[in-house]
PDB file of C-alpha atoms in Angstrom:
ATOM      1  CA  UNK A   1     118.404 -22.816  50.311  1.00  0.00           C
ATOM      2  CA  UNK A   2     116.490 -21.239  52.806  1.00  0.00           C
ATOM      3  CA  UNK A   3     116.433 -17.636  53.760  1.00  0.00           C
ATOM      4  CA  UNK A   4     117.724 -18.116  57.295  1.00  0.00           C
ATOM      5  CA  UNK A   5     120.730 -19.926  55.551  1.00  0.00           C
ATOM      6  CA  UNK A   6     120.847 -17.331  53.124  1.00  0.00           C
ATOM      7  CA  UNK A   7     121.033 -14.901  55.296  1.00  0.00           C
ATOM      8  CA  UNK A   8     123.802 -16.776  57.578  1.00  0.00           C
ATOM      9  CA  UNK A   9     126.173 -17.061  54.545  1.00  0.00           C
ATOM     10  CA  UNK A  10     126.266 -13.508  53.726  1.00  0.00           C
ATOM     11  CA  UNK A  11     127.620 -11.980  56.640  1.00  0.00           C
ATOM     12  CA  UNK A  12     124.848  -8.934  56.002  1.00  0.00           C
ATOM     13  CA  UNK A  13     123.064  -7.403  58.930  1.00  0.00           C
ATOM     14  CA  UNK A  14     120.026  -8.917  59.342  1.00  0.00           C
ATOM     15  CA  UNK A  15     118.163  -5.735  58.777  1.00  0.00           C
ATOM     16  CA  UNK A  16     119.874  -5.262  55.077  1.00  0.00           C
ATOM     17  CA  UNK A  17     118.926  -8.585  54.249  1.00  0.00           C
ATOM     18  CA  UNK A  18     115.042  -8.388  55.496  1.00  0.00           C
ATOM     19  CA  UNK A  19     114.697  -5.404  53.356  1.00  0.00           C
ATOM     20  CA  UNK A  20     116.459  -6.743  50.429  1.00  0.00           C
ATOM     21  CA  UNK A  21     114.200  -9.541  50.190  1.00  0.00           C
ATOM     22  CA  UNK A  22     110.797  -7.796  51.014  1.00  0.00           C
ATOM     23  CA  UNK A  23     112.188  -5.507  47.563  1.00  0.00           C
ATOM     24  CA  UNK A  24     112.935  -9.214  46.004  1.00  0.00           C
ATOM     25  CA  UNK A  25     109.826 -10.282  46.695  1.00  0.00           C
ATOM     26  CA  UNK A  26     107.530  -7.159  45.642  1.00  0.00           C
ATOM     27  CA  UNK A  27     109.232  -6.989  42.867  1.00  0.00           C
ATOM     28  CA  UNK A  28     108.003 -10.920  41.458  1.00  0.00           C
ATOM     29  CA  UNK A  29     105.157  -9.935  42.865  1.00  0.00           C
ATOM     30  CA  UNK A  30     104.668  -6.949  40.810  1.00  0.00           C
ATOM     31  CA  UNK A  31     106.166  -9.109  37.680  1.00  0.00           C
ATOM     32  CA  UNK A  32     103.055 -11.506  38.064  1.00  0.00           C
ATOM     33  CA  UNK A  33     100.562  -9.061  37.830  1.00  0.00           C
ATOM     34  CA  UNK A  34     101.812  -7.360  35.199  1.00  0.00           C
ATOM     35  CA  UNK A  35     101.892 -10.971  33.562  1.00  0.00           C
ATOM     36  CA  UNK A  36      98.733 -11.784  34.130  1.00  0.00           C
ATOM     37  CA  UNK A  37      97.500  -8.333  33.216  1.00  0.00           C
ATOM     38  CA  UNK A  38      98.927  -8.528  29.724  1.00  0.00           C
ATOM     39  CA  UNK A  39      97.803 -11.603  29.138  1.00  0.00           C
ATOM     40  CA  UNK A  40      94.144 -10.060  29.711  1.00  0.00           C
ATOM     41  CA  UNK A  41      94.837  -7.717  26.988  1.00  0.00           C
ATOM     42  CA  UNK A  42      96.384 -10.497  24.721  1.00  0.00           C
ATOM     43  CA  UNK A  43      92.433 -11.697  25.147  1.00  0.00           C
ATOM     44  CA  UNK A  44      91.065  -8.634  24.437  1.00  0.00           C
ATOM     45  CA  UNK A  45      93.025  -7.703  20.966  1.00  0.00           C
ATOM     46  CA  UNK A  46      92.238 -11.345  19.735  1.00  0.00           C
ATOM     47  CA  UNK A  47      88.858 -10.740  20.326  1.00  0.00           C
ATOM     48  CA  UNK A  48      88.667  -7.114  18.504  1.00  0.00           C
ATOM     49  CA  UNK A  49      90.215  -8.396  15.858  1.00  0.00           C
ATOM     50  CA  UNK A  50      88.044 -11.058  15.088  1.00  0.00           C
ATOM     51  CA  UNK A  51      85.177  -8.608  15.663  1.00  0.00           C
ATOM     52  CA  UNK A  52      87.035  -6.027  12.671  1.00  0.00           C
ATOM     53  CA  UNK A  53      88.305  -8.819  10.403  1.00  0.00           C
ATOM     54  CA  UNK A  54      84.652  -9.755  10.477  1.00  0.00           C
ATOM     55  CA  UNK A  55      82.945  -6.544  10.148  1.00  0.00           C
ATOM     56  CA  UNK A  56      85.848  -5.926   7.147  1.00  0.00           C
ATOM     57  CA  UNK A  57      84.256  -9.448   5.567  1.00  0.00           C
ATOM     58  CA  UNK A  58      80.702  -8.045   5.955  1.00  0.00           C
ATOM     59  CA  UNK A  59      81.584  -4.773   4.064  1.00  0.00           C
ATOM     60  CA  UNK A  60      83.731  -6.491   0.884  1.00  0.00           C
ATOM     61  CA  UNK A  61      80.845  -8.558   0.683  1.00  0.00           C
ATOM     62  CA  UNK A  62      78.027  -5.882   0.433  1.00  0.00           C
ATOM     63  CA  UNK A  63      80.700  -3.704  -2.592  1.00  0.00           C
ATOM     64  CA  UNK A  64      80.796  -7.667  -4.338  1.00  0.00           C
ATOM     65  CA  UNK A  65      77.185  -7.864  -4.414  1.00  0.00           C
ATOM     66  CA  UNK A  66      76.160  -5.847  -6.974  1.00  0.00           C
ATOM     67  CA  UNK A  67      77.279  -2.421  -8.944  1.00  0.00           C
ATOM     68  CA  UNK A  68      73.549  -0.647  -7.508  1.00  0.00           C
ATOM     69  CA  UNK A  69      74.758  -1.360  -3.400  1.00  0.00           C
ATOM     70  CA  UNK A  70      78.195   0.923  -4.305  1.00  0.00           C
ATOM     71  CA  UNK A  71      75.877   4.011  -4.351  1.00  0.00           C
ATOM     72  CA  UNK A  72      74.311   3.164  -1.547  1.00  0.00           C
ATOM     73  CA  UNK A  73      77.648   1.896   0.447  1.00  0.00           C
ATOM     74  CA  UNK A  74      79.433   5.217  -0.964  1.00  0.00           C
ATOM     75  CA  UNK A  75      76.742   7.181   0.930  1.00  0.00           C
ATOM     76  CA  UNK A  76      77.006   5.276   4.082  1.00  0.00           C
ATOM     77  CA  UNK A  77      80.525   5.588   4.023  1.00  0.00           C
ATOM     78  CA  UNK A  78      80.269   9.478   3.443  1.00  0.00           C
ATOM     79  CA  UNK A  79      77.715   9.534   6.461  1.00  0.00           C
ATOM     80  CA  UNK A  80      80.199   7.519   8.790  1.00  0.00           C
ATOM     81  CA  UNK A  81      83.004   9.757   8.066  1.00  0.00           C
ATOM     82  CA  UNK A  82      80.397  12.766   8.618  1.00  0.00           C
ATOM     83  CA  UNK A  83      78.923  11.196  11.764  1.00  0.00           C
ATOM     84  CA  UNK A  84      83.002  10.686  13.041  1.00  0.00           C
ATOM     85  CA  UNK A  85      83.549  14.255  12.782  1.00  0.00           C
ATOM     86  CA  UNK A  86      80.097  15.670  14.249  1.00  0.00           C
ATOM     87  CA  UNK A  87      80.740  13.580  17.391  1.00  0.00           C
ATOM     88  CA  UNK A  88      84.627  14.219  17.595  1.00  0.00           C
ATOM     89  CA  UNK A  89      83.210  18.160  17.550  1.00  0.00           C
ATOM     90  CA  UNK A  90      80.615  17.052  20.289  1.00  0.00           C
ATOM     91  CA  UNK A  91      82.672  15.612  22.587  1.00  0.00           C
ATOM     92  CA  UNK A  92      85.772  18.593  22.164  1.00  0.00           C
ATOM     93  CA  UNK A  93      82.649  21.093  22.734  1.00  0.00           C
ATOM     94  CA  UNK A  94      81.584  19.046  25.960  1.00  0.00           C
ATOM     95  CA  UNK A  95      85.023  18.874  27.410  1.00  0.00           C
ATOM     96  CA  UNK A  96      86.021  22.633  27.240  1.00  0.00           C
TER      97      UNK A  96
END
């Protein structure tokens, strides 16, 4: 059915009708993009995840190794958590 028809078997001013269908319309519109947007960021979380999964592989892997890396990975993990906190004060420093 087209619009014209549409519009015929309403018995709406043509006025309500035009500006009931622009909102129709910019409303799919806006539907689609926000669709297709999403399913950008469906992309994006696969791809992090692989990238943590694998980093979390990479890390049970080093502990499994041997009992003389657990030193070594208890440090690092002690610096991380250090280095977290030192630029978490950084950045609250630079923003005030």
């Amino acid at each position: 059915m087209s619009f014209n028809k549409y519009k015929l078997s309403l018995g709406v001013p043509e006025s309500v009708c035009c500006v009931l269908w622009k909102l129709a319309y910019d409303i799919d519109k806006d539907a689609e993009d926000q669709n297709m947007y999403i399913d950008g960021m469906d992309s994006d979380f696969l791809s992090a995840t692989g990238l943590l999964t694998g980093s979390v592989k990479r890390f049970s892997t080093m502990l499994r190794s041997s009992r003389d890396n657990r030193k070594i990975m208890c440090y690092m993990s002690g610096g991380l958590v250090a280095l977290f906190f030192l630029l978490y004060y950084l950045v609250s420093r630079l923003q005030r």
